[in-house]
Amino acid sequence: MGGAFLAAAVLARAGARIGLPTIPLFILAGILLGPHTPGIVLVSDPHDMEMLSALGLVLLLFYLGLEFHMDDLRAGGRRMALAGGTYLALNVGAGLGFGFALGWGTSEALVLAGVLGISSSAIVTKVLVDTGRLGNPETKPILGIIVVEDVFLALYLAALQPILSGADSLGSAVLDGGTAFAFLLLLALAARFGTRVVGRLFATKDDELLVISFLGAAVFMAGVSEWFGVADAIGAFMVGLMLGSTASGERIRRLVHPLRDAFGAMFFFAFGLSIDPGDLPTVLWPVLAAVSLTLVMNVLAGLGAARVYGFGAGPAANISTTLLARGEFALILATMAASAGLDSRLSPFIAGYVLLLAVLGPLAAGRAGWLARVLPGGGASADEWGPGGSFSPTPPLPETGGFAPRPPRPVR
């Protein structure tokens, strides 16, 4: 573990000197020091890092929930659903068509629909933090699309599981999907009406007690969500959503930062451990084709979401590039496909596809201005473009840790 943290830190510091984002460097550290690469092997079995990786994902999504206003969810629910539905229709539909075009089989096509269709919540969160865009207006539709994707993810996994396992009971599939949806509805109602009670339960002046309390709540609810067939990360997200609107919300945001950064790095490091570079050349051309398709669909989806919210070319480019990366959900599907005995080319394809987009996504997000200049209505004034061509109408302030100032939340 110590070696993993140090390796991630050394590579990230070296990359920062030449302007590289940290996410692909954390992944690269896992690849170089994992069991599939010659040389020093810090972790011989990637499953040894499984709990740390899961905790990193939980904390990243918990922080995302803290930043998502309940008022935004209530006021923009219709637009959020429309933007998220458009994104899913374009990307999942393209993924399904791509899967059938490859000719690997129907079950494989259904897996590829999810792989190509769902963004990485962890990488999206990290990109928003690293680029200082949490205060930007286009961040609301980005977070909204992530929420819609997570709801879809829960239902999609519940429906896909019996297909991959060979179950022929439609009733069982419907029951699993209904259970997951009911639990999601229960979480949403708790977030909507339980904020005042939750605020009283977490009210304390002692930072130590507050850290233990919110960390326990986030991890526990993630486990309960998984037990009900819902992605563990969405349980943590809903806890963050509730706590962010309480009187302790600002303190929790400050206290969770070091935990989020440390264990988030381990999530990406563990992802790198699972990648075998030797398998990638066999699926190189399908991977490149899939990445090209995803780039096109994300640009179209970004334009659609920007149109729904009345944004211009700059925010549309930010939406397109921020949501580009694929990650944890694709890895879950790769594991399910391997257990179901599907085509052996699926696992290296998913690994190569996710790795390439995990690298391209943060790089593209930092240079969204280049895309915006060629989109309809592009050509913003020079002072709106940050380093590397990133569009930031509300520049991050150093004294706020990279986040734009925000109005105080109402305490319920």
PDB file of C-alpha atoms in Angstrom, residues 94-253:
ATOM      1  CA  ALA A  94     -24.454   3.747 -30.505  1.00  0.00           C
ATOM      2  CA  GLY A  95     -22.839   1.140 -28.245  1.00  0.00           C
ATOM      3  CA  LEU A  96     -25.555  -1.406 -28.990  1.00  0.00           C
ATOM      4  CA  GLY A  97     -25.247  -0.811 -32.731  1.00  0.00           C
ATOM      5  CA  PHE A  98     -21.461  -1.069 -32.503  1.00  0.00           C
ATOM      6  CA  GLY A  99     -21.770  -4.360 -30.606  1.00  0.00           C
ATOM      7  CA  PHE A 100     -23.979  -5.887 -33.278  1.00  0.00           C
ATOM      8  CA  ALA A 101     -21.672  -4.555 -36.012  1.00  0.00           C
ATOM      9  CA  LEU A 102     -18.733  -6.427 -34.458  1.00  0.00           C
ATOM     10  CA  GLY A 103     -20.686  -9.667 -34.725  1.00  0.00           C
ATOM     11  CA  TRP A 104     -19.538 -11.088 -31.389  1.00  0.00           C
ATOM     12  CA  GLY A 105     -23.047 -12.063 -30.250  1.00  0.00           C
ATOM     13  CA  THR A 106     -26.219 -10.606 -28.744  1.00  0.00           C
ATOM     14  CA  SER A 107     -25.109 -10.859 -25.101  1.00  0.00           C
ATOM     15  CA  GLU A 108     -21.799  -9.264 -26.032  1.00  0.00           C
ATOM     16  CA  ALA A 109     -23.633  -6.434 -27.817  1.00  0.00           C
ATOM     17  CA  LEU A 110     -25.715  -5.759 -24.697  1.00  0.00           C
ATOM     18  CA  VAL A 111     -22.541  -5.588 -22.612  1.00  0.00           C
ATOM     19  CA  LEU A 112     -20.906  -3.214 -25.117  1.00  0.00           C
ATOM     20  CA  ALA A 113     -23.984  -0.964 -25.026  1.00  0.00           C
ATOM     21  CA  GLY A 114     -23.351  -0.361 -21.339  1.00  0.00           C
ATOM     22  CA  VAL A 115     -19.578  -0.061 -21.747  1.00  0.00           C
ATOM     23  CA  LEU A 116     -19.835   2.613 -24.449  1.00  0.00           C
ATOM     24  CA  GLY A 117     -22.876   4.315 -22.960  1.00  0.00           C
ATOM     25  CA  ILE A 118     -22.048   5.124 -19.320  1.00  0.00           C
ATOM     26  CA  SER A 119     -19.512   7.728 -18.182  1.00  0.00           C
ATOM     27  CA  SER A 120     -17.135   7.188 -15.283  1.00  0.00           C
ATOM     28  CA  SER A 121     -18.573   9.006 -12.273  1.00  0.00           C
ATOM     29  CA  ALA A 122     -15.200   8.818 -10.510  1.00  0.00           C
ATOM     30  CA  ILE A 123     -13.237  10.348 -13.394  1.00  0.00           C
ATOM     31  CA  VAL A 124     -15.911  12.985 -14.072  1.00  0.00           C
ATOM     32  CA  THR A 125     -15.782  14.047 -10.427  1.00  0.00           C
ATOM     33  CA  LYS A 126     -11.982  14.208 -10.445  1.00  0.00           C
ATOM     34  CA  VAL A 127     -11.947  16.198 -13.698  1.00  0.00           C
ATOM     35  CA  LEU A 128     -14.396  18.756 -12.293  1.00  0.00           C
ATOM     36  CA  VAL A 129     -12.256  19.128  -9.168  1.00  0.00           C
ATOM     37  CA  ASP A 130      -8.934  19.306 -11.024  1.00  0.00           C
ATOM     38  CA  THR A 131     -10.170  21.865 -13.567  1.00  0.00           C
ATOM     39  CA  GLY A 132     -11.864  24.037 -10.934  1.00  0.00           C
ATOM     40  CA  ARG A 133     -15.227  23.931 -12.717  1.00  0.00           C
ATOM     41  CA  LEU A 134     -17.490  23.022  -9.801  1.00  0.00           C
ATOM     42  CA  GLY A 135     -18.768  26.601  -9.768  1.00  0.00           C
ATOM     43  CA  ASN A 136     -19.421  26.764 -13.524  1.00  0.00           C
ATOM     44  CA  PRO A 137     -23.045  26.843 -14.742  1.00  0.00           C
ATOM     45  CA  GLU A 138     -22.570  23.831 -17.051  1.00  0.00           C
ATOM     46  CA  THR A 139     -21.570  21.680 -14.069  1.00  0.00           C
ATOM     47  CA  LYS A 140     -25.259  21.354 -13.131  1.00  0.00           C
ATOM     48  CA  PRO A 141     -26.212  19.438 -16.297  1.00  0.00           C
ATOM     49  CA  ILE A 142     -23.008  17.379 -16.017  1.00  0.00           C
ATOM     50  CA  LEU A 143     -23.933  16.273 -12.508  1.00  0.00           C
ATOM     51  CA  GLY A 144     -27.529  15.794 -13.599  1.00  0.00           C
ATOM     52  CA  ILE A 145     -26.468  13.472 -16.414  1.00  0.00           C
ATOM     53  CA  ILE A 146     -24.327  11.503 -13.953  1.00  0.00           C
ATOM     54  CA  VAL A 147     -27.348  11.083 -11.661  1.00  0.00           C
ATOM     55  CA  VAL A 148     -29.547   9.908 -14.554  1.00  0.00           C
ATOM     56  CA  GLU A 149     -26.788   7.499 -15.632  1.00  0.00           C
ATOM     57  CA  ASP A 150     -26.541   6.047 -12.125  1.00  0.00           C
ATOM     58  CA  VAL A 151     -30.301   5.448 -12.002  1.00  0.00           C
ATOM     59  CA  PHE A 152     -30.135   3.813 -15.432  1.00  0.00           C
ATOM     60  CA  LEU A 153     -27.118   1.812 -14.287  1.00  0.00           C
ATOM     61  CA  ALA A 154     -29.020   0.262 -11.400  1.00  0.00           C
ATOM     62  CA  LEU A 155     -31.887  -0.824 -13.638  1.00  0.00           C
ATOM     63  CA  TYR A 156     -29.572  -1.935 -16.453  1.00  0.00           C
ATOM     64  CA  LEU A 157     -27.497  -4.185 -14.205  1.00  0.00           C
ATOM     65  CA  ALA A 158     -30.638  -5.710 -12.711  1.00  0.00           C
ATOM     66  CA  ALA A 159     -31.964  -6.489 -16.210  1.00  0.00           C
ATOM     67  CA  LEU A 160     -28.626  -7.680 -17.620  1.00  0.00           C
ATOM     68  CA  GLN A 161     -27.703 -10.053 -14.811  1.00  0.00           C
ATOM     69  CA  PRO A 162     -30.326 -12.748 -15.606  1.00  0.00           C
ATOM     70  CA  ILE A 163     -29.464 -12.524 -19.331  1.00  0.00           C
ATOM     71  CA  LEU A 164     -25.754 -13.130 -18.731  1.00  0.00           C
ATOM     72  CA  SER A 165     -26.406 -15.853 -16.177  1.00  0.00           C
ATOM     73  CA  GLY A 166     -28.720 -17.659 -18.601  1.00  0.00           C
ATOM     74  CA  ALA A 167     -31.805 -17.244 -16.417  1.00  0.00           C
ATOM     75  CA  ASP A 168     -35.014 -17.674 -18.349  1.00  0.00           C
ATOM     76  CA  SER A 169     -37.309 -16.209 -15.715  1.00  0.00           C
ATOM     77  CA  LEU A 170     -38.692 -12.826 -16.764  1.00  0.00           C
ATOM     78  CA  GLY A 171     -40.360 -12.525 -13.364  1.00  0.00           C
ATOM     79  CA  SER A 172     -37.021 -12.760 -11.584  1.00  0.00           C
ATOM     80  CA  ALA A 173     -35.563 -10.012 -13.765  1.00  0.00           C
ATOM     81  CA  VAL A 174     -38.590  -7.780 -13.186  1.00  0.00           C
ATOM     82  CA  LEU A 175     -38.407  -8.406  -9.428  1.00  0.00           C
ATOM     83  CA  ASP A 176     -34.721  -7.456  -9.290  1.00  0.00           C
ATOM     84  CA  GLY A 177     -35.341  -4.302 -11.316  1.00  0.00           C
ATOM     85  CA  GLY A 178     -38.352  -3.355  -9.200  1.00  0.00           C
ATOM     86  CA  THR A 179     -36.408  -3.835  -5.968  1.00  0.00           C
ATOM     87  CA  ALA A 180     -33.582  -1.634  -7.192  1.00  0.00           C
ATOM     88  CA  PHE A 181     -35.998   1.066  -8.375  1.00  0.00           C
ATOM     89  CA  ALA A 182     -37.942   1.012  -5.079  1.00  0.00           C
ATOM     90  CA  PHE A 183     -34.736   1.443  -3.103  1.00  0.00           C
ATOM     91  CA  LEU A 184     -33.673   4.354  -5.320  1.00  0.00           C
ATOM     92  CA  LEU A 185     -37.065   5.964  -4.764  1.00  0.00           C
ATOM     93  CA  LEU A 186     -36.692   5.508  -1.002  1.00  0.00           C
ATOM     94  CA  LEU A 187     -33.269   7.179  -1.077  1.00  0.00           C
ATOM     95  CA  ALA A 188     -34.665  10.081  -3.125  1.00  0.00           C
ATOM     96  CA  LEU A 189     -37.527  10.598  -0.648  1.00  0.00           C
ATOM     97  CA  ALA A 190     -35.083  10.531   2.274  1.00  0.00           C
ATOM     98  CA  ALA A 191     -32.903  13.131   0.533  1.00  0.00           C
ATOM     99  CA  ARG A 192     -35.960  15.287  -0.201  1.00  0.00           C
ATOM    100  CA  PHE A 193     -37.725  15.202   3.165  1.00  0.00           C
ATOM    101  CA  GLY A 194     -35.179  13.941   5.715  1.00  0.00           C
ATOM    102  CA  THR A 195     -32.573  16.711   5.578  1.00  0.00           C
ATOM    103  CA  ARG A 196     -33.663  18.362   8.848  1.00  0.00           C
ATOM    104  CA  VAL A 197     -33.551  15.114  10.813  1.00  0.00           C
ATOM    105  CA  VAL A 198     -30.200  14.152   9.285  1.00  0.00           C
ATOM    106  CA  GLY A 199     -28.800  17.590  10.099  1.00  0.00           C
ATOM    107  CA  ARG A 200     -29.656  17.138  13.785  1.00  0.00           C
ATOM    108  CA  LEU A 201     -28.107  13.675  13.885  1.00  0.00           C
ATOM    109  CA  PHE A 202     -24.805  14.943  12.445  1.00  0.00           C
ATOM    110  CA  ALA A 203     -24.655  18.216  14.361  1.00  0.00           C
ATOM    111  CA  THR A 204     -21.410  18.271  16.392  1.00  0.00           C
ATOM    112  CA  LYS A 205     -18.591  20.772  16.964  1.00  0.00           C
ATOM    113  CA  ASP A 206     -15.985  18.004  17.148  1.00  0.00           C
ATOM    114  CA  ASP A 207     -14.317  17.435  13.766  1.00  0.00           C
ATOM    115  CA  GLU A 208     -13.207  13.931  14.736  1.00  0.00           C
ATOM    116  CA  LEU A 209     -16.753  12.821  15.514  1.00  0.00           C
ATOM    117  CA  LEU A 210     -18.051  14.471  12.342  1.00  0.00           C
ATOM    118  CA  VAL A 211     -15.495  12.648  10.151  1.00  0.00           C
ATOM    119  CA  ILE A 212     -16.315   9.284  11.701  1.00  0.00           C
ATOM    120  CA  SER A 213     -20.036   9.960  11.358  1.00  0.00           C
ATOM    121  CA  PHE A 214     -20.145  11.003   7.692  1.00  0.00           C
ATOM    122  CA  LEU A 215     -17.596   8.376   6.641  1.00  0.00           C
ATOM    123  CA  GLY A 216     -19.562   5.636   8.386  1.00  0.00           C
ATOM    124  CA  ALA A 217     -22.839   6.830   6.873  1.00  0.00           C
ATOM    125  CA  ALA A 218     -21.427   7.003   3.335  1.00  0.00           C
ATOM    126  CA  VAL A 219     -19.769   3.572   3.425  1.00  0.00           C
ATOM    127  CA  PHE A 220     -22.687   1.905   5.201  1.00  0.00           C
ATOM    128  CA  MET A 221     -25.253   3.251   2.750  1.00  0.00           C
ATOM    129  CA  ALA A 222     -23.013   2.213  -0.162  1.00  0.00           C
ATOM    130  CA  GLY A 223     -23.061  -1.345   1.190  1.00  0.00           C
ATOM    131  CA  VAL A 224     -26.828  -1.318   1.704  1.00  0.00           C
ATOM    132  CA  SER A 225     -27.323  -0.020  -1.845  1.00  0.00           C
ATOM    133  CA  GLU A 226     -25.216  -2.833  -3.267  1.00  0.00           C
ATOM    134  CA  TRP A 227     -27.256  -5.350  -1.288  1.00  0.00           C
ATOM    135  CA  PHE A 228     -30.430  -4.011  -2.950  1.00  0.00           C
ATOM    136  CA  GLY A 229     -28.911  -4.293  -6.425  1.00  0.00           C
ATOM    137  CA  VAL A 230     -28.101  -0.587  -6.769  1.00  0.00           C
ATOM    138  CA  ALA A 231     -24.587   0.674  -7.530  1.00  0.00           C
ATOM    139  CA  ASP A 232     -22.781   1.259  -4.228  1.00  0.00           C
ATOM    140  CA  ALA A 233     -21.626   4.683  -5.400  1.00  0.00           C
ATOM    141  CA  ILE A 234     -25.169   6.038  -5.768  1.00  0.00           C
ATOM    142  CA  GLY A 235     -25.874   5.245  -2.097  1.00  0.00           C
ATOM    143  CA  ALA A 236     -22.856   7.328  -1.120  1.00  0.00           C
ATOM    144  CA  PHE A 237     -23.974  10.051  -3.544  1.00  0.00           C
ATOM    145  CA  MET A 238     -27.393  10.262  -1.881  1.00  0.00           C
ATOM    146  CA  VAL A 239     -25.814  10.530   1.589  1.00  0.00           C
ATOM    147  CA  GLY A 240     -23.681  13.406   0.314  1.00  0.00           C
ATOM    148  CA  LEU A 241     -26.781  14.993  -1.205  1.00  0.00           C
ATOM    149  CA  MET A 242     -28.510  14.955   2.174  1.00  0.00           C
ATOM    150  CA  LEU A 243     -25.523  16.128   4.227  1.00  0.00           C
ATOM    151  CA  GLY A 244     -24.595  18.906   1.787  1.00  0.00           C
ATOM    152  CA  SER A 245     -27.815  20.768   2.617  1.00  0.00           C
ATOM    153  CA  THR A 246     -27.305  20.647   6.403  1.00  0.00           C
ATOM    154  CA  ALA A 247     -25.596  23.184   8.646  1.00  0.00           C
ATOM    155  CA  SER A 248     -22.523  20.919   8.716  1.00  0.00           C
ATOM    156  CA  GLY A 249     -22.272  20.707   4.918  1.00  0.00           C
ATOM    157  CA  GLU A 250     -19.402  23.183   4.464  1.00  0.00           C
ATOM    158  CA  ARG A 251     -17.336  21.584   7.242  1.00  0.00           C
ATOM    159  CA  ILE A 252     -17.905  18.125   5.767  1.00  0.00           C
ATOM    160  CA  ARG A 253     -16.723  19.349   2.350  1.00  0.00           C
TER     161      ARG A 253
END
